Amino acid sequence: MIEIQGLRKTYRAKGRRDRAVVAVDGVDLSVAEGDVFGVLGQSGAGKSTLLRCVNMLERPDEGTVTVGGVELTALKRRPLRLARHGIGMIHQHFALLSSRTVAGNVAFALEVTGVPRNERRERVAELLELVGLGGRADAYPGQLSGGQKQRVGIARALAARPKVLLSDEATSALDPETTDSILRLLLDLNQRLNLTILLITHEMTVVKRICRSAAVMREGRFVESGAVTDLLHRP
Ligand code: ADP
Ligand code: ADP
């Protein structure tokens, strides 16, 4: 479902060629349909840059990114925007619009993807049910707990019925109990929707809890990768 080959991404400080940072330094990655794949690494390892290259929020300097059989790195702006609808993303700090209700936040994602107004209401209700927030459609983000906010983030990410969900430290701002309930929800969605999940985290417990496959990232490279059961049993 996700195929990455030879990915490199360097950041250059403006006008200062001497101060380049190689964030991703030649990564190959293959995530099968229906897998839950974790990229584990410390802060600065390049995880976030890698994830942002998967939906082309960052354009890689080198390498190819193919999602669901479509090579994103070969697409121009307009077709890329359409292809991106097939890739949902959730964030550490939720990234909700505080002036819109829970339903409004989810509906916004549907507006962007061109779902007609008369279908939106029903679809919003369906999405909120899916994430266990059926009763909170009219609440504002400021009235919700962290776990509830992330559920809104997940509903919004799934609005366009993507096949792939990218998770950028989605549970890092949550307490252990809430983390567990969000991870359970992700696993449930993985199974019910056959959703392929690629997550980045600095927490081994997250990988152990829901990932079937994982890679360890350090200084822009994968230093280990494979089935989680194998990785855990290595010396
Ligand atoms: P992680 O998600 O593992 O913490 P990042 O991908 O955020 O790693 O960062 C990898 C490296 O790239 C770090 O050295 C970071 O400082 C640098 N970096 C990330 N984003 C930018 C940016 N927009 N401009 C310049 N350097 C960046
Ligand atoms: P906001 O003020 O937050 O933008 P609106 O009330 O304008 O929210 O609603 C935006 C969209 O959200 C509506 O077009 C509708 O599709 C959807 N929506 C609003 N309230 C509900 C609800 N209770 N259940 C389902 N969908 C809703």
Short mmCIF file of C-alpha atoms and ligand atoms in Angstrom, two decimals:
data_model
loop_
_atom_site.label_atom_id
_atom_site.label_comp_id
_atom_site.label_asym_id
_atom_site.label_seq_id
_atom_site.Cartn_x
_atom_site.Cartn_y
_atom_site.Cartn_z
CA MET A 1 0.00 0.00 0.00
CA ILE A 2 2.93 2.34 0.74
CA GLU A 3 6.20 1.94 -1.17
CA ILE A 4 9.13 4.23 -0.60
CA GLN A 5 12.44 3.94 -2.40
CA GLY A 6 15.65 5.86 -1.83
CA LEU A 7 14.01 8.75 -0.02
CA ARG A 8 16.20 11.71 0.85
CA LYS A 9 15.26 15.08 2.24
CA THR A 10 17.67 17.85 3.18
CA TYR A 11 16.75 21.17 4.77
CA ARG A 12 18.88 24.16 3.91
CA ALA A 13 18.88 27.36 5.89
CA LYS A 14 18.08 30.19 3.45
CA GLY A 15 21.22 31.54 1.82
CA ARG A 16 23.43 29.27 3.91
CA ARG A 17 24.42 26.27 1.92
CA ASP A 18 26.91 25.31 4.60
CA ARG A 19 24.15 24.67 7.14
CA ALA A 20 22.25 21.82 5.49
CA VAL A 21 20.49 19.23 7.66
CA VAL A 22 19.99 15.79 6.15
CA ALA A 23 16.67 14.83 7.76
CA VAL A 24 15.98 11.63 5.77
CA ASP A 25 19.03 9.93 4.36
CA GLY A 26 18.06 7.12 2.00
CA VAL A 27 15.02 5.31 3.38
CA ASP A 28 13.29 2.35 1.74
CA LEU A 29 9.97 1.31 3.19
CA SER A 30 7.23 -1.11 2.21
CA VAL A 31 3.96 -1.22 4.14
CA ALA A 32 1.49 -3.92 3.13
CA GLU A 33 -2.24 -3.25 2.86
CA GLY A 34 -3.88 -3.61 6.26
CA ASP A 35 -0.61 -3.42 8.19
CA VAL A 36 0.05 -1.22 11.21
CA PHE A 37 3.63 -0.04 10.76
CA GLY A 38 5.53 1.93 13.40
CA VAL A 39 8.60 4.10 12.94
CA LEU A 40 10.33 4.41 16.27
CA GLY A 41 13.07 6.90 17.05
CA GLN A 42 14.24 9.74 19.23
CA SER A 43 13.53 13.38 18.60
CA GLY A 44 15.40 14.65 15.53
CA ALA A 45 15.73 11.18 13.95
CA GLY A 46 13.77 12.28 10.87
CA LYS A 47 10.45 10.54 11.59
CA SER A 48 8.24 13.56 11.04
CA THR A 49 9.99 14.51 7.80
CA LEU A 50 9.59 10.95 6.55
CA LEU A 51 5.88 10.95 7.39
CA ARG A 52 5.36 14.33 5.72
CA CYS A 53 7.02 12.98 2.58
CA VAL A 54 4.48 10.14 2.44
CA ASN A 55 1.66 12.60 1.75
CA MET A 56 3.99 15.07 0.08
CA LEU A 57 3.55 17.85 2.61
CA GLU A 58 7.31 17.86 2.06
CA ARG A 59 8.70 17.21 -1.38
CA PRO A 60 11.60 14.76 -1.20
CA ASP A 61 14.89 15.70 -2.88
CA GLU A 62 15.35 12.16 -4.14
CA GLY A 63 13.42 8.92 -4.21
CA THR A 64 9.90 7.79 -4.97
CA VAL A 65 6.76 7.57 -2.86
CA THR A 66 3.94 5.33 -4.11
CA VAL A 67 0.65 5.02 -2.22
CA GLY A 68 -2.10 2.65 -3.36
CA GLY A 69 -0.31 2.13 -6.67
CA VAL A 70 -0.03 5.85 -7.47
CA GLU A 71 3.44 7.37 -7.60
CA LEU A 72 2.91 10.64 -5.73
CA THR A 73 6.40 11.91 -6.49
CA ALA A 74 5.52 11.92 -10.22
CA LEU A 75 2.31 13.95 -9.85
CA LYS A 76 1.73 17.63 -10.54
CA ARG A 77 -0.04 19.85 -8.06
CA ARG A 78 -3.70 19.23 -8.96
CA PRO A 79 -3.66 15.43 -9.27
CA LEU A 80 -1.51 15.36 -6.16
CA ARG A 81 -4.15 17.24 -4.22
CA LEU A 82 -6.75 14.65 -5.27
CA ALA A 83 -4.48 11.72 -4.47
CA ARG A 84 -3.91 13.16 -1.01
CA HIS A 85 -7.60 12.69 -0.19
CA GLY A 86 -6.79 9.00 0.00
CA ILE A 87 -4.34 9.62 2.84
CA GLY A 88 -5.60 10.77 6.25
CA MET A 89 -3.36 12.24 8.92
CA ILE A 90 -3.63 12.76 12.67
CA HIS A 91 -1.42 14.98 14.80
CA GLN A 92 0.05 15.14 18.27
CA HIS A 93 -1.76 18.39 19.10
CA PHE A 94 -4.93 17.48 17.17
CA ALA A 95 -4.92 20.61 14.92
CA LEU A 96 -8.65 21.29 15.34
CA LEU A 97 -10.38 24.56 14.45
CA SER A 98 -11.36 25.99 17.84
CA SER A 99 -14.12 28.21 16.42
CA ARG A 100 -15.98 25.31 14.83
CA THR A 101 -17.96 22.59 16.57
CA VAL A 102 -16.94 18.96 16.58
CA ALA A 103 -19.35 18.37 13.67
CA GLY A 104 -18.07 21.53 11.98
CA ASN A 105 -14.48 20.30 12.16
CA VAL A 106 -15.38 17.00 10.53
CA ALA A 107 -17.71 18.65 8.01
CA PHE A 108 -14.90 20.99 6.99
CA ALA A 109 -12.88 18.01 5.75
CA LEU A 110 -15.89 16.93 3.69
CA GLU A 111 -16.32 20.41 2.20
CA VAL A 112 -12.68 20.38 1.12
CA THR A 113 -13.11 17.04 -0.61
CA GLY A 114 -16.29 18.19 -2.36
CA VAL A 115 -18.98 16.14 -0.63
CA PRO A 116 -22.32 17.88 -1.34
CA ARG A 117 -23.99 19.67 1.55
CA ASN A 118 -26.99 17.32 1.77
CA GLU A 119 -24.71 14.31 2.24
CA ARG A 120 -22.46 15.98 4.76
CA ARG A 121 -24.70 15.87 7.77
CA GLU A 122 -25.30 12.15 7.55
CA ARG A 123 -21.65 11.43 6.86
CA VAL A 124 -20.54 13.57 9.83
CA ALA A 125 -22.92 11.69 12.12
CA GLU A 126 -21.60 8.37 10.78
CA LEU A 127 -17.97 9.40 11.32
CA LEU A 128 -18.63 10.60 14.87
CA GLU A 129 -20.35 7.29 15.68
CA LEU A 130 -17.36 5.46 14.24
CA VAL A 131 -14.99 7.13 16.71
CA GLY A 132 -17.36 6.94 19.69
CA LEU A 133 -18.32 10.63 19.76
CA GLY A 134 -21.95 10.29 18.73
CA GLY A 135 -23.21 12.57 21.47
CA ARG A 136 -20.74 15.44 21.11
CA ALA A 137 -21.45 16.84 17.64
CA ASP A 138 -22.32 20.30 18.92
CA ALA A 139 -19.53 20.68 21.47
CA TYR A 140 -16.54 22.94 20.80
CA PRO A 141 -12.98 21.56 20.95
CA GLY A 142 -12.32 23.62 24.09
CA GLN A 143 -14.99 21.63 25.91
CA LEU A 144 -13.41 18.26 25.15
CA SER A 145 -10.77 16.12 26.86
CA GLY A 146 -7.55 15.35 24.99
CA GLY A 147 -8.77 11.87 24.10
CA GLN A 148 -12.02 13.26 22.71
CA LYS A 149 -10.11 15.85 20.68
CA GLN A 150 -8.02 13.10 19.14
CA ARG A 151 -11.20 11.21 18.29
CA VAL A 152 -12.37 14.29 16.38
CA GLY A 153 -8.99 14.36 14.66
CA ILE A 154 -9.44 10.72 13.66
CA ALA A 155 -13.00 11.30 12.39
CA ARG A 156 -11.77 14.23 10.32
CA ALA A 157 -8.84 12.21 8.96
CA LEU A 158 -11.24 9.47 7.83
CA ALA A 159 -13.74 11.83 6.20
CA ALA A 160 -12.67 11.15 2.62
CA ARG A 161 -12.61 7.37 3.26
CA PRO A 162 -8.82 7.06 2.92
CA LYS A 163 -7.10 3.68 2.62
CA VAL A 164 -4.11 4.99 4.55
CA LEU A 165 -3.84 6.80 7.87
CA LEU A 166 -0.65 8.58 8.94
CA SER A 167 -0.21 9.20 12.65
CA ASP A 168 2.27 11.83 13.85
CA GLU A 169 2.80 11.08 17.57
CA ALA A 170 -0.98 10.92 17.97
CA THR A 171 -0.88 9.80 21.60
CA SER A 172 2.18 11.73 22.83
CA ALA A 173 0.10 14.46 24.45
CA LEU A 174 -2.21 11.99 26.23
CA ASP A 175 -2.04 10.21 29.60
CA PRO A 176 -1.45 6.42 29.57
CA GLU A 177 -5.10 5.44 29.99
CA THR A 178 -6.28 7.75 27.21
CA THR A 179 -3.38 6.62 25.05
CA ASP A 180 -4.59 3.07 25.45
CA SER A 181 -8.15 3.93 24.43
CA ILE A 182 -6.95 5.80 21.32
CA LEU A 183 -4.64 2.93 20.35
CA ARG A 184 -7.53 0.51 20.78
CA LEU A 185 -9.63 2.70 18.49
CA LEU A 186 -6.88 2.76 15.85
CA LEU A 187 -6.56 -1.00 15.96
CA ASP A 188 -10.33 -1.35 15.71
CA LEU A 189 -10.40 0.94 12.63
CA ASN A 190 -7.48 -0.97 11.13
CA GLN A 191 -9.49 -4.16 11.38
CA ARG A 192 -12.96 -2.88 10.53
CA LEU A 193 -11.99 -0.66 7.61
CA ASN A 194 -8.88 -2.57 6.53
CA LEU A 195 -7.12 0.75 7.07
CA THR A 196 -3.35 0.72 6.59
CA ILE A 197 -1.68 2.71 9.36
CA LEU A 198 1.80 4.23 9.35
CA LEU A 199 2.66 5.82 12.67
CA ILE A 200 5.68 7.58 14.08
CA THR A 201 6.45 7.60 17.78
CA HIS A 202 9.28 7.90 20.28
CA GLU A 203 7.54 5.38 22.57
CA MET A 204 8.31 1.67 22.38
CA THR A 205 5.07 0.92 24.27
CA VAL A 206 3.02 2.31 21.37
CA VAL A 207 4.83 0.07 18.89
CA LYS A 208 4.42 -2.96 21.14
CA ARG A 209 0.75 -2.24 21.67
CA ILE A 210 -0.52 -1.98 18.07
CA CYS A 211 2.18 -2.40 15.40
CA ARG A 212 2.74 -5.60 13.47
CA SER A 213 5.85 -4.25 11.73
CA ALA A 214 8.27 -1.53 12.70
CA ALA A 215 11.50 0.23 11.88
CA VAL A 216 13.94 1.99 14.16
CA MET A 217 15.09 5.32 12.75
CA ARG A 218 18.31 7.10 13.69
CA GLU A 219 19.96 10.07 11.98
CA GLY A 220 17.72 9.84 8.94
CA ARG A 221 18.11 6.11 8.36
CA PHE A 222 16.41 2.88 9.26
CA VAL A 223 18.85 0.98 11.45
CA GLU A 224 16.51 -1.99 11.96
CA SER A 225 13.19 -3.09 10.56
CA GLY A 226 10.93 -6.10 10.47
CA ALA A 227 8.09 -7.82 12.29
CA VAL A 228 7.64 -6.40 15.79
CA THR A 229 7.81 -9.88 17.34
CA ASP A 230 11.29 -10.34 15.80
CA LEU A 231 12.55 -6.88 16.72
CA LEU A 232 11.56 -7.35 20.34
CA HIS A 233 13.44 -10.61 20.66
CA ARG A 234 16.72 -9.36 19.27
CA PRO A 235 19.52 -8.93 21.78
P1 ADP B 1 11.68 13.72 14.35
O1 ADP B 1 10.28 13.75 13.84
O2 ADP B 1 12.23 12.33 14.43
O3 ADP B 1 11.85 14.48 15.62
P2 ADP B 1 12.25 15.61 12.22
O4 ADP B 1 11.92 15.02 10.92
O5 ADP B 1 11.31 16.58 12.83
O6 ADP B 1 12.60 14.44 13.26
O7 ADP B 1 13.67 16.33 12.10
C1 ADP B 1 14.83 15.73 11.51
C2 ADP B 1 15.91 16.79 11.38
O8 ADP B 1 15.52 17.77 10.43
C3 ADP B 1 16.21 17.53 12.68
O9 ADP B 1 17.58 17.81 12.72
C4 ADP B 1 15.41 18.81 12.51
O10 ADP B 1 15.99 19.85 13.25
C5 ADP B 1 15.47 19.06 11.02
N1 ADP B 1 14.27 19.76 10.51
C6 ADP B 1 13.01 19.32 10.56
N2 ADP B 1 12.17 20.18 9.95
C7 ADP B 1 12.93 21.21 9.52
C8 ADP B 1 12.67 22.42 8.79
N3 ADP B 1 11.42 22.74 8.41
N4 ADP B 1 13.70 23.24 8.51
C9 ADP B 1 14.96 22.91 8.87
N5 ADP B 1 15.28 21.80 9.54
C10 ADP B 1 14.29 20.95 9.86
P1 ADP B 2 -19.72 25.31 12.67
O1 ADP B 2 -20.44 26.49 13.20
O2 ADP B 2 -18.84 24.66 13.67
O3 ADP B 2 -19.08 25.51 11.34
P2 ADP B 2 -22.17 24.36 11.62
O4 ADP B 2 -23.27 24.26 12.58
O5 ADP B 2 -22.07 25.49 10.68
O6 ADP B 2 -20.81 24.20 12.43
O7 ADP B 2 -22.12 23.02 10.80
C1 ADP B 2 -21.19 22.76 9.81
C2 ADP B 2 -21.57 21.45 9.17
O8 ADP B 2 -21.47 20.43 10.18
C3 ADP B 2 -22.99 21.40 8.69
O9 ADP B 2 -23.04 21.68 7.31
C4 ADP B 2 -23.38 19.96 8.93
O10 ADP B 2 -23.08 19.18 7.77
C5 ADP B 2 -22.51 19.50 10.03
N1 ADP B 2 -23.23 19.41 11.29
C6 ADP B 2 -23.51 20.41 12.17
N2 ADP B 2 -24.15 19.96 13.26
C7 ADP B 2 -24.27 18.62 13.08
C8 ADP B 2 -24.82 17.57 13.88
N3 ADP B 2 -25.37 17.76 15.07
N4 ADP B 2 -24.76 16.32 13.37
C9 ADP B 2 -24.18 16.09 12.18
N5 ADP B 2 -23.65 17.04 11.40
C10 ADP B 2 -23.69 18.29 11.84
#
